[in-house]
Coordinates of C-alpha atoms in Angstrom, one line a residue:
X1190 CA 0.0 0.0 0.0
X1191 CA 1.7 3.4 -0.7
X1192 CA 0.8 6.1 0.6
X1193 CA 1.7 9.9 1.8
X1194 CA 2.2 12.3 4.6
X1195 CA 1.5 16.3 4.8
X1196 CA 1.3 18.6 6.8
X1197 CA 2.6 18.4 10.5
X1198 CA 5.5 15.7 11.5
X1199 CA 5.4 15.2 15.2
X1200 CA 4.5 11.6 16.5
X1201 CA 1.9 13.0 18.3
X1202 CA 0.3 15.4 15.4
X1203 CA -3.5 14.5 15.4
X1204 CA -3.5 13.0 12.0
X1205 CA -6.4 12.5 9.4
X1206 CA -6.7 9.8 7.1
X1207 CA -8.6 10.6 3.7
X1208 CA -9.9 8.3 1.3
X1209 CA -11.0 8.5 -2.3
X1210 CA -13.5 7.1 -4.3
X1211 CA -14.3 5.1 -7.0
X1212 CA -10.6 6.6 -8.7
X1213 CA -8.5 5.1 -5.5
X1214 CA -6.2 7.9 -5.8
X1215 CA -4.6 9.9 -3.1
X1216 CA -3.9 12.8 -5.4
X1217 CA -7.8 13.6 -5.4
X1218 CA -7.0 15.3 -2.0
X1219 CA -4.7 18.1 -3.2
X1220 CA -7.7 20.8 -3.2
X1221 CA -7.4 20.2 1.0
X1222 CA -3.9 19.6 1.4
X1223 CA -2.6 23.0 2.5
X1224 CA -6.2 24.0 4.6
X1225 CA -5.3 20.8 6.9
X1226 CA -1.5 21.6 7.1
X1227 CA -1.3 23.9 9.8
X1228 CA -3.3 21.7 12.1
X1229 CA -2.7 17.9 10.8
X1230 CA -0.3 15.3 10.2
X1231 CA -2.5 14.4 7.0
X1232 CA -2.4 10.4 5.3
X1233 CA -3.2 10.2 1.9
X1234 CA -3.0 6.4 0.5
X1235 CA -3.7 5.2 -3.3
X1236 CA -6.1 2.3 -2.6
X1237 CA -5.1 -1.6 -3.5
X1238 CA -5.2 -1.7 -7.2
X1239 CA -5.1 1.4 -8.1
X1240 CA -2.3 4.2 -8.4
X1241 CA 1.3 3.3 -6.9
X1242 CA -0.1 0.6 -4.7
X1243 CA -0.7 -1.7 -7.7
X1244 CA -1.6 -5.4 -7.0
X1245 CA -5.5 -6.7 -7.8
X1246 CA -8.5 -6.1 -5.8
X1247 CA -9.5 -9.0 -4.2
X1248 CA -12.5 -10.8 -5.9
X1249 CA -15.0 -11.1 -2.7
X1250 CA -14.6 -8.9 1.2
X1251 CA -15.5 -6.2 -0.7
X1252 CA -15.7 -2.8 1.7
X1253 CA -14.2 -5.0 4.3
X1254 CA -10.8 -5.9 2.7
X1255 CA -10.7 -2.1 1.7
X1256 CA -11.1 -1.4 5.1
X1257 CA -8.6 -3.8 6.2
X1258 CA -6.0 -2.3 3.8
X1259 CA -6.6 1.3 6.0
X1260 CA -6.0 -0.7 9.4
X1261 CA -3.1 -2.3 8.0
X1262 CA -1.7 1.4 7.4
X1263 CA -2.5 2.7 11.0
X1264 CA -0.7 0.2 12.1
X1265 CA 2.3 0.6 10.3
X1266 CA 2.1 4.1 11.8
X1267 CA 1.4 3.0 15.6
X1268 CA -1.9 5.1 15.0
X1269 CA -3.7 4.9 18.3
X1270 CA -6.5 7.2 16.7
X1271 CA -7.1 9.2 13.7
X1272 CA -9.7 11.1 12.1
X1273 CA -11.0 9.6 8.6
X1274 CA -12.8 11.5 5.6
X1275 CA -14.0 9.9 2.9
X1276 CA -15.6 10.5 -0.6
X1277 CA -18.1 7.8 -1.9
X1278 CA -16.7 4.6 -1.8
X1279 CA -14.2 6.0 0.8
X1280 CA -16.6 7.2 3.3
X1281 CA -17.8 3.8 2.9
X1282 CA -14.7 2.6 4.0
X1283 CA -14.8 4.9 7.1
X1284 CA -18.3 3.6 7.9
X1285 CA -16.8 0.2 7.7
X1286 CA -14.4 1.1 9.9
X1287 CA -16.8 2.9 12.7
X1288 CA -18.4 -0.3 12.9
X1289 CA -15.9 -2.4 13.3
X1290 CA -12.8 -0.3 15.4
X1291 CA -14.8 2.6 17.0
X1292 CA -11.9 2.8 19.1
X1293 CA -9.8 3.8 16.3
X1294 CA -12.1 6.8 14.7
X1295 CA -11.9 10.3 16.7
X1296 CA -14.2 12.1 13.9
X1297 CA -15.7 10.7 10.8
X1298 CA -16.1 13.0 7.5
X1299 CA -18.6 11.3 5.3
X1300 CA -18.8 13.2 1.5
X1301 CA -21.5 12.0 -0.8
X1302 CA -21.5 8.4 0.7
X1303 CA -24.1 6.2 1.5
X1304 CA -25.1 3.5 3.6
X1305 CA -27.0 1.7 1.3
X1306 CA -26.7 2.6 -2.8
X1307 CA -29.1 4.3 -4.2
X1308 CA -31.5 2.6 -7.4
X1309 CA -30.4 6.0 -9.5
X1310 CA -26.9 4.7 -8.4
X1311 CA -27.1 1.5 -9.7
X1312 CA -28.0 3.2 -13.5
X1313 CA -25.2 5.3 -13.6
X1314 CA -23.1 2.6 -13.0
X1315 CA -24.7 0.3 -15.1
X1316 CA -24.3 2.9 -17.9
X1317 CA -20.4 3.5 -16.7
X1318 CA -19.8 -0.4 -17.2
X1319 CA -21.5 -0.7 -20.4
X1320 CA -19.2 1.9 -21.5
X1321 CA -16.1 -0.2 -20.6
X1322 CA -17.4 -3.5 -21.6
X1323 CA -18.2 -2.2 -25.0
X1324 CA -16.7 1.1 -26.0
X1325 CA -13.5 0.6 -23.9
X1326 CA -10.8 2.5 -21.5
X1327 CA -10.8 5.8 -23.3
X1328 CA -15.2 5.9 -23.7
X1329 CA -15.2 5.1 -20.1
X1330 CA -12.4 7.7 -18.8
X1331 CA -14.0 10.6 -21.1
X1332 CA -17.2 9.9 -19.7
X1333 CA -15.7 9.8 -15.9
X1334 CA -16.2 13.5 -15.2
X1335 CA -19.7 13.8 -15.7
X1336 CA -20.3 12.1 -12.9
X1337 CA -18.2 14.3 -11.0
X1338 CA -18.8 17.7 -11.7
X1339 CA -21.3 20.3 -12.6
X1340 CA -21.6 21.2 -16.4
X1341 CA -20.8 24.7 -16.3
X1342 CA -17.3 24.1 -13.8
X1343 CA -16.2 21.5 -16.9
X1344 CA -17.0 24.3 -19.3
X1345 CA -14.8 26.9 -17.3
X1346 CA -12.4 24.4 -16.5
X1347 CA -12.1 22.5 -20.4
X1348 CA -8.1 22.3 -20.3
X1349 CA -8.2 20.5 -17.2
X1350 CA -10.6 17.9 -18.2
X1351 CA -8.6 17.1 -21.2
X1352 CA -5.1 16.4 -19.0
X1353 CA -7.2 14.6 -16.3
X1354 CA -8.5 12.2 -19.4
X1355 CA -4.9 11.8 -20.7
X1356 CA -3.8 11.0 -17.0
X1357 CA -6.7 8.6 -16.3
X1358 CA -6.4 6.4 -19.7
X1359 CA -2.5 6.6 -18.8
X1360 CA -3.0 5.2 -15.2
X1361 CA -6.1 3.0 -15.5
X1362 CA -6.4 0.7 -12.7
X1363 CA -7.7 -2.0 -14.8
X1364 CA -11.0 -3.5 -16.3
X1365 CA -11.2 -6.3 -13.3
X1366 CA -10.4 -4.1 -10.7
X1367 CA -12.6 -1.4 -11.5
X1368 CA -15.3 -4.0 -11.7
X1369 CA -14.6 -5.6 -8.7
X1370 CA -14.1 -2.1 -6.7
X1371 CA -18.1 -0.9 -8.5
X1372 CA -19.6 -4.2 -7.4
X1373 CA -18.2 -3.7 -3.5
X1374 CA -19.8 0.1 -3.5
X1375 CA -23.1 -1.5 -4.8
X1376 CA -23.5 -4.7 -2.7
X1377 CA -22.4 -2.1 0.4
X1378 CA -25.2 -2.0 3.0
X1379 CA -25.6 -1.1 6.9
X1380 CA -28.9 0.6 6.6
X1381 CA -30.1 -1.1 9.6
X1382 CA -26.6 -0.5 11.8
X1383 CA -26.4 2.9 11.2
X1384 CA -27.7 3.4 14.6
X1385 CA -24.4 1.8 15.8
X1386 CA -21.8 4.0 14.9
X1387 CA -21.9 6.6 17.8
X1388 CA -18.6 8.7 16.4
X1389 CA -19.0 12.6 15.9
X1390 CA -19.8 12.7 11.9
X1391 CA -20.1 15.3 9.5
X1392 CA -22.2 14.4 6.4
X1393 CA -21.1 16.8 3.6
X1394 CA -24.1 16.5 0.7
X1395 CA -24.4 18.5 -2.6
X1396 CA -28.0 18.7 -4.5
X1397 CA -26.7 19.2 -7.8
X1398 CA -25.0 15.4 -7.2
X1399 CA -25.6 13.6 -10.5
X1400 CA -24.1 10.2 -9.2
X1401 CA -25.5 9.8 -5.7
X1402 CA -28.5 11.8 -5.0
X1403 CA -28.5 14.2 -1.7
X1404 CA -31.1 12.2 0.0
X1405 CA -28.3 9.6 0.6
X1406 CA -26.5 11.9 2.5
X1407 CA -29.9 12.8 4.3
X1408 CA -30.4 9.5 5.9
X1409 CA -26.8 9.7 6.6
X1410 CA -27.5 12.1 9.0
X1411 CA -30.7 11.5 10.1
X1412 CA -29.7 7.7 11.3
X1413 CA -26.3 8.3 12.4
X1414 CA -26.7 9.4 16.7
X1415 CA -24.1 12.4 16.4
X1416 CA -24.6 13.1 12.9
X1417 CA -24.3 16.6 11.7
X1418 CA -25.6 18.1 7.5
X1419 CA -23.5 19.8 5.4
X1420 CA -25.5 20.1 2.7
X1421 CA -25.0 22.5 -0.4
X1422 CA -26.3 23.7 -3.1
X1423 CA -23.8 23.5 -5.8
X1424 CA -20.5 21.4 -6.2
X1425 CA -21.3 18.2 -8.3
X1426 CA -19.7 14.9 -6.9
X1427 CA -16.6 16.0 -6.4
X1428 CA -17.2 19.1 -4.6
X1429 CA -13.9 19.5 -2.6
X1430 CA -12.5 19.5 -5.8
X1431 CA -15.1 22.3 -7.1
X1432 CA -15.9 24.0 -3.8
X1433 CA -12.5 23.9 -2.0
X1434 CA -12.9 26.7 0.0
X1435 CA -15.9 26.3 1.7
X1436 CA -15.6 22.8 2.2
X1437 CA -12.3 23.3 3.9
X1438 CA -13.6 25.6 5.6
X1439 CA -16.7 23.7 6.6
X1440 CA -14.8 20.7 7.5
X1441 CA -12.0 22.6 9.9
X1442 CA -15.0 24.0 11.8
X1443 CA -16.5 20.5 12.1
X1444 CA -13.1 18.8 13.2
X1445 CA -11.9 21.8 15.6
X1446 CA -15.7 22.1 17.5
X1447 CA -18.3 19.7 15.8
X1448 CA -20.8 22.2 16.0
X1449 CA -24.8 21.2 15.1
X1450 CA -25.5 21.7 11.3
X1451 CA -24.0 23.8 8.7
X1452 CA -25.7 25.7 5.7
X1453 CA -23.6 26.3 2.5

């Protein structure tokens, strides 16, 4: 597992862990990298089969083994506890996590996740495989960022979209474990053990989500005991990338006083 530190170096820096999505790279983090600097020893990891970790997503564990691979990191580091943020399939990996080592998680950032995928979900990822199954790598990469971001933010941002294409046909993670890492997110589901995970969590939610729609994020916080909304108007999928500002700031707030709700 590779994986990166930022930010500040003493042993006993509180230190965040953050965690991808569906992509598995840690680079998606660079938008929050200098906000969390001043105040955090910061982990950023490329998940198992994807980026500089390399190596094959295992066929069946699904979350779990994803989870494990996070735990097998702590460890390394003699992390006694951490905070965790995660976007989709990351902040699955969190929940995982709360579940299973609450003793681990100090505060738990939850960005359009889910505890159970959503039917609309399930279409766009349908749609998203049918693309690589029949139209290939490049059809499938191209196609990526409409599921990220709002349409006007890839109009004003159009030379970026076309290096981030290059990059992601160049650094694929692979056809089997792309499959394997979409059919963990969908068969995910603690619905009914939400009611377990008792950590302080911040559920960051955008409306204008095209992937995962903001009611996700609404039972989120409704189920979850300490659960606190963060819910926005405007930002897409990815919107630390397209909001970085106010979801650093929204997020600092959260992780220095966990106060009740936040409006965007």
């Amino acid at each position: 597992m590779h994986f990166d530190v930022h930010g500040r170096t003493e042993a006993d820096a509180r230190t965040i862990i953050l965690s991808s999505g569906l992509g598995g790279s840690g680079g998606y983090w660079a938008p929050q990298i200098e906000a969390l600097s001043a105040e955090y020893r910061i982990l950023t990891y490329d998940h198992r089969g994807t980026g500089r970790s390399g190596g094959e997503v295992p066929e069946a564990a699904g979350i779990t083994a994803m989870a494990d691979d996070v735990l097998e990191i702590a460890d390394r580091l003699k992390l006694e506890r951490f905070d965790f943020m995660g976007h989709a399939l990351g902040g699955l990996i969190g929940l995982d996590i709360a579940l299973r080592r609450s003793d681990l998680i100090e505060r738990l950032v939850l960005v359009n996740a889910w505890s159970k995928a959503d039917p609309h979900s399930g279409r766009c990822f349908d749609v998203r495989i049918a693309l690589l199954e029949h139209a290939g790598v490049s059809a499938f990469v191209k196609a990526q960022p409409l599921f990220l971001y709002p349409a006007v933010w890839m109009s004003e941002n159009a030379e970026r979209m076309d290096a981030d294409e290059r990059h992601g046909v160049a650094t694929f993670q692979g056809k089997t474990n792309i499959l394997r890492r979409i059919a963990a997110l969908r068969a995910f589901d603690i619905d009914e053990r939400l009611s377990e995970i008792e950590i302080p969590t911040l559920v960051v939610g955008t409306r204008d989500d095209l992937l995962v729609p903001y009611t996700r994020s609404l039972r989120l916080a409704e189920r979850l005991p300490n659960g606190e909304l963060a819910l926005t108007d405007f930002g897409g999928h990815a919107v630390n990338v397209v909001q970085p500002d106010s979801f650093n700031d929204t997020v600092l707030r959260f992780l220095r006083a966990t106060p009740k709700t936040y409006e965007q």
